[in-house]
Amino acid sequence: MKNEKFLQESKNAIDNLIENNDKISEMINLLQEVRDNKKNVFVIGNGGSSSTASHFVCDLLKTSINNSQPRFRAQCLSDNTAVMTAWSNDVSYDDIFSEQLKNFVEEGDILIAISCSGNSTNVIKAVEESKRRGIKTIGLTGNAGKLEQLSDLVIKVPSDNILLIEGVHSVLLHYITEILRG
């Protein structure tokens, strides 16, 4: 059955994450450092990855609250439709994230870029802008793409199936939220 194949491939992708837990631990450490230093986490993505980015910001702002630690300062840059459409209309859709970063980003902040293909131009431009400003970048992606070469830390889901990649990204970010809340 085709669905069983999808579920088995999803399980294999999650098993791969478990085998490469060092990168996940590094991401958790970066997030804890940002929280401790009261710096900002910016999260971006397109389509389903935009929803994943928004959901992760919600989890950082609410679900990860731990009374013994500062609260996260986090923003999903795809949540403000008016700003995104203004930049799209007046400049280019390729600049919707990089231009917003110019308004907010400061030393010690991090950018989490989610792109299943790893090649979304607006995501790549935001990572490049972050790097110009000395901001650490974390890329969540699938098998390939420019995001892997540009990001300081990359966590890949070993698949080309976008639905599978998006699902595993959600599982990964829920796992990270669970760890962060303690």
mmCIF file of C-alpha atoms in Angstrom:
data_model
loop_
_atom_site.group_PDB
_atom_site.id
_atom_site.type_symbol
_atom_site.label_atom_id
_atom_site.label_comp_id
_atom_site.label_asym_id
_atom_site.label_seq_id
_atom_site.Cartn_x
_atom_site.Cartn_y
_atom_site.Cartn_z
ATOM 1 C CA MET A 1 0.000 0.000 0.000
ATOM 2 C CA LYS A 2 1.327 3.440 -0.970
ATOM 3 C CA ASN A 3 0.458 5.041 2.388
ATOM 4 C CA GLU A 4 2.487 2.423 4.237
ATOM 5 C CA LYS A 5 5.495 3.351 2.090
ATOM 6 C CA PHE A 6 5.066 7.023 3.047
ATOM 7 C CA LEU A 7 4.846 6.144 6.740
ATOM 8 C CA GLN A 8 7.896 3.869 6.513
ATOM 9 C CA GLU A 9 9.890 6.591 4.736
ATOM 10 C CA SER A 10 8.804 9.073 7.429
ATOM 11 C CA LYS A 11 9.965 6.661 10.135
ATOM 12 C CA ASN A 12 13.296 6.230 8.349
ATOM 13 C CA ALA A 13 13.726 10.013 8.145
ATOM 14 C CA ILE A 14 13.024 10.371 11.875
ATOM 15 C CA ASP A 15 15.459 7.520 12.598
ATOM 16 C CA ASN A 16 18.051 9.463 10.588
ATOM 17 C CA LEU A 17 17.473 12.520 12.784
ATOM 18 C CA ILE A 18 18.010 10.400 15.884
ATOM 19 C CA GLU A 19 21.276 9.085 14.440
ATOM 20 C CA ASN A 20 22.418 12.675 13.796
ATOM 21 C CA ASN A 21 21.300 14.102 17.129
ATOM 22 C CA ASP A 22 24.498 16.174 17.474
ATOM 23 C CA LYS A 23 23.105 18.814 15.096
ATOM 24 C CA ILE A 24 19.802 18.891 16.957
ATOM 25 C CA SER A 25 21.689 19.324 20.231
ATOM 26 C CA GLU A 26 23.661 22.172 18.670
ATOM 27 C CA MET A 27 20.411 23.859 17.567
ATOM 28 C CA ILE A 28 18.969 23.477 21.074
ATOM 29 C CA ASN A 29 22.131 24.974 22.584
ATOM 30 C CA LEU A 30 21.959 27.954 20.193
ATOM 31 C CA LEU A 31 18.323 28.540 21.103
ATOM 32 C CA GLN A 32 19.061 28.303 24.822
ATOM 33 C CA GLU A 33 21.900 30.810 24.405
ATOM 34 C CA VAL A 34 19.621 33.240 22.563
ATOM 35 C CA ARG A 35 16.953 32.867 25.248
ATOM 36 C CA ASP A 36 19.463 33.348 28.081
ATOM 37 C CA ASN A 37 20.868 36.483 26.425
ATOM 38 C CA LYS A 38 17.387 37.860 25.622
ATOM 39 C CA LYS A 39 18.157 38.007 21.902
ATOM 40 C CA ASN A 40 15.767 37.393 18.998
ATOM 41 C CA VAL A 41 14.866 34.314 17.000
ATOM 42 C CA PHE A 42 13.576 34.995 13.483
ATOM 43 C CA VAL A 43 11.925 32.131 11.593
ATOM 44 C CA ILE A 44 11.046 32.074 7.882
ATOM 45 C CA GLY A 45 9.602 29.775 5.239
ATOM 46 C CA ASN A 46 7.198 29.644 2.297
ATOM 47 C CA GLY A 47 3.945 27.703 1.942
ATOM 48 C CA GLY A 48 3.808 24.759 4.344
ATOM 49 C CA SER A 49 7.209 25.795 5.697
ATOM 50 C CA SER A 50 5.712 29.198 6.500
ATOM 51 C CA SER A 51 3.062 27.447 8.582
ATOM 52 C CA THR A 52 5.781 25.400 10.277
ATOM 53 C CA ALA A 53 7.734 28.612 10.984
ATOM 54 C CA SER A 54 4.653 30.286 12.475
ATOM 55 C CA HIS A 55 3.838 27.237 14.576
ATOM 56 C CA PHE A 56 7.403 27.038 15.915
ATOM 57 C CA VAL A 57 7.324 30.713 16.905
ATOM 58 C CA CYS A 58 4.048 30.053 18.742
ATOM 59 C CA ASP A 59 5.703 27.155 20.559
ATOM 60 C CA LEU A 60 8.742 29.283 21.456
ATOM 61 C CA LEU A 61 6.564 32.108 22.788
ATOM 62 C CA LYS A 62 4.076 29.957 24.710
ATOM 63 C CA THR A 63 4.794 26.239 24.969
ATOM 64 C CA SER A 64 8.480 26.535 25.855
ATOM 65 C CA ILE A 65 7.900 28.830 28.834
ATOM 66 C CA ASN A 66 9.967 27.675 31.771
ATOM 67 C CA ASN A 67 9.637 29.815 34.903
ATOM 68 C CA SER A 68 13.321 29.368 35.738
ATOM 69 C CA GLN A 69 14.481 30.885 32.422
ATOM 70 C CA PRO A 70 13.759 34.059 30.425
ATOM 71 C CA ARG A 71 11.029 33.888 27.811
ATOM 72 C CA PHE A 72 11.916 33.679 24.136
ATOM 73 C CA ARG A 73 11.781 36.716 21.883
ATOM 74 C CA ALA A 74 10.712 35.298 18.515
ATOM 75 C CA GLN A 75 9.085 36.421 15.264
ATOM 76 C CA CYS A 76 7.876 34.614 12.177
ATOM 77 C CA LEU A 77 8.574 36.974 9.285
ATOM 78 C CA SER A 78 5.825 35.441 7.141
ATOM 79 C CA ASP A 79 3.068 36.288 9.633
ATOM 80 C CA ASN A 80 2.629 39.950 8.641
ATOM 81 C CA THR A 81 0.757 39.741 5.337
ATOM 82 C CA ALA A 82 0.639 43.513 4.837
ATOM 83 C CA VAL A 83 4.416 43.863 5.128
ATOM 84 C CA MET A 84 5.068 40.860 2.893
ATOM 85 C CA THR A 85 2.719 42.038 0.156
ATOM 86 C CA ALA A 86 4.063 45.597 0.331
ATOM 87 C CA TRP A 87 7.632 44.373 -0.276
ATOM 88 C CA SER A 88 6.395 41.949 -2.954
ATOM 89 C CA ASN A 89 4.434 44.609 -4.786
ATOM 90 C CA ASP A 90 6.919 47.472 -4.500
ATOM 91 C CA VAL A 91 10.238 45.595 -4.763
ATOM 92 C CA SER A 92 10.160 41.806 -5.193
ATOM 93 C CA TYR A 93 8.856 38.687 -3.483
ATOM 94 C CA ASP A 94 12.507 37.651 -3.310
ATOM 95 C CA ASP A 95 13.100 40.404 -0.725
ATOM 96 C CA ILE A 96 10.177 39.855 1.676
ATOM 97 C CA PHE A 97 12.354 38.370 4.430
ATOM 98 C CA SER A 98 15.705 40.085 3.908
ATOM 99 C CA GLU A 99 14.121 43.547 4.011
ATOM 100 C CA GLN A 100 12.273 42.767 7.247
ATOM 101 C CA LEU A 101 15.491 41.525 8.823
ATOM 102 C CA LYS A 102 17.078 44.906 8.122
ATOM 103 C CA ASN A 103 14.494 46.458 10.478
ATOM 104 C CA PHE A 104 15.092 44.126 13.416
ATOM 105 C CA VAL A 105 18.218 42.002 13.400
ATOM 106 C CA GLU A 106 20.908 42.678 16.026
ATOM 107 C CA GLU A 107 24.106 41.029 17.147
ATOM 108 C CA GLY A 108 23.407 37.764 18.956
ATOM 109 C CA ASP A 109 20.117 37.049 17.146
ATOM 110 C CA ILE A 110 19.577 33.919 15.037
ATOM 111 C CA LEU A 111 17.644 33.128 11.880
ATOM 112 C CA ILE A 112 15.962 29.773 11.342
ATOM 113 C CA ALA A 113 15.289 29.265 7.630
ATOM 114 C CA ILE A 114 12.936 26.458 6.615
ATOM 115 C CA SER A 115 12.911 25.373 2.971
ATOM 116 C CA CYS A 116 12.156 21.848 1.755
ATOM 117 C CA SER A 117 14.012 22.445 -1.518
ATOM 118 C CA GLY A 118 16.720 24.560 0.065
ATOM 119 C CA ASN A 119 16.513 26.858 -2.956
ATOM 120 C CA SER A 120 13.750 29.385 -2.221
ATOM 121 C CA THR A 121 15.217 32.690 -3.379
ATOM 122 C CA ASN A 122 13.627 34.771 -0.613
ATOM 123 C CA VAL A 123 14.930 32.350 2.032
ATOM 124 C CA ILE A 124 18.426 32.327 0.505
ATOM 125 C CA LYS A 125 18.501 36.145 0.377
ATOM 126 C CA ALA A 126 17.490 36.322 4.042
ATOM 127 C CA VAL A 127 20.287 33.922 5.011
ATOM 128 C CA GLU A 128 22.757 35.999 2.990
ATOM 129 C CA GLU A 129 21.537 39.200 4.692
ATOM 130 C CA SER A 130 21.895 37.556 8.093
ATOM 131 C CA LYS A 131 25.428 36.446 7.295
ATOM 132 C CA ARG A 132 26.339 40.003 6.190
ATOM 133 C CA ARG A 133 25.173 41.188 9.593
ATOM 134 C CA GLY A 134 27.034 38.452 11.491
ATOM 135 C CA ILE A 135 23.882 36.596 12.555
ATOM 136 C CA LYS A 136 23.996 32.811 13.016
ATOM 137 C CA THR A 137 21.746 30.880 10.665
ATOM 138 C CA ILE A 138 20.077 27.503 11.019
ATOM 139 C CA GLY A 139 18.701 25.801 7.924
ATOM 140 C CA LEU A 140 16.035 23.088 7.943
ATOM 141 C CA THR A 141 15.786 21.457 4.554
ATOM 142 C CA GLY A 142 15.445 18.279 2.534
ATOM 143 C CA ASN A 143 18.080 16.464 0.487
ATOM 144 C CA ALA A 144 19.643 19.345 -1.386
ATOM 145 C CA GLY A 145 19.830 23.030 -2.111
ATOM 146 C CA LYS A 146 21.822 26.202 -1.554
ATOM 147 C CA LEU A 147 20.575 26.521 2.023
ATOM 148 C CA GLU A 148 22.894 23.702 3.048
ATOM 149 C CA GLN A 149 26.007 25.544 1.866
ATOM 150 C CA LEU A 150 24.984 28.944 3.285
ATOM 151 C CA SER A 151 23.716 28.094 6.769
ATOM 152 C CA ASP A 152 25.947 27.841 9.827
ATOM 153 C CA LEU A 153 24.018 24.762 10.965
ATOM 154 C CA VAL A 154 21.890 22.548 8.725
ATOM 155 C CA ILE A 155 19.493 19.792 9.674
ATOM 156 C CA LYS A 156 18.445 17.817 6.621
ATOM 157 C CA VAL A 157 15.569 15.419 6.191
ATOM 158 C CA PRO A 158 16.884 12.783 3.768
ATOM 159 C CA SER A 159 14.043 12.963 1.257
ATOM 160 C CA ASP A 160 12.781 14.810 -1.790
ATOM 161 C CA ASN A 161 9.122 14.315 -0.789
ATOM 162 C CA ILE A 162 7.899 17.736 0.358
ATOM 163 C CA LEU A 163 5.019 16.354 2.438
ATOM 164 C CA LEU A 164 7.371 14.017 4.258
ATOM 165 C CA ILE A 165 9.975 16.761 4.817
ATOM 166 C CA GLU A 166 7.363 19.165 6.205
ATOM 167 C CA GLY A 167 6.037 16.485 8.561
ATOM 168 C CA VAL A 168 9.477 15.597 9.884
ATOM 169 C CA HIS A 169 10.328 19.295 10.341
ATOM 170 C CA SER A 170 7.216 19.584 12.533
ATOM 171 C CA VAL A 171 8.205 16.531 14.588
ATOM 172 C CA LEU A 172 11.741 17.914 14.968
ATOM 173 C CA LEU A 173 10.560 21.344 16.117
ATOM 174 C CA HIS A 174 8.085 19.815 18.579
ATOM 175 C CA TYR A 175 10.916 17.697 19.985
ATOM 176 C CA ILE A 176 13.097 20.822 20.356
ATOM 177 C CA THR A 177 10.210 22.676 22.059
ATOM 178 C CA GLU A 178 9.773 19.792 24.491
ATOM 179 C CA ILE A 179 13.473 19.932 25.407
ATOM 180 C CA LEU A 180 13.455 23.726 25.740
ATOM 181 C CA ARG A 181 10.534 23.755 28.131
ATOM 182 C CA GLY A 182 12.390 21.319 30.398
#
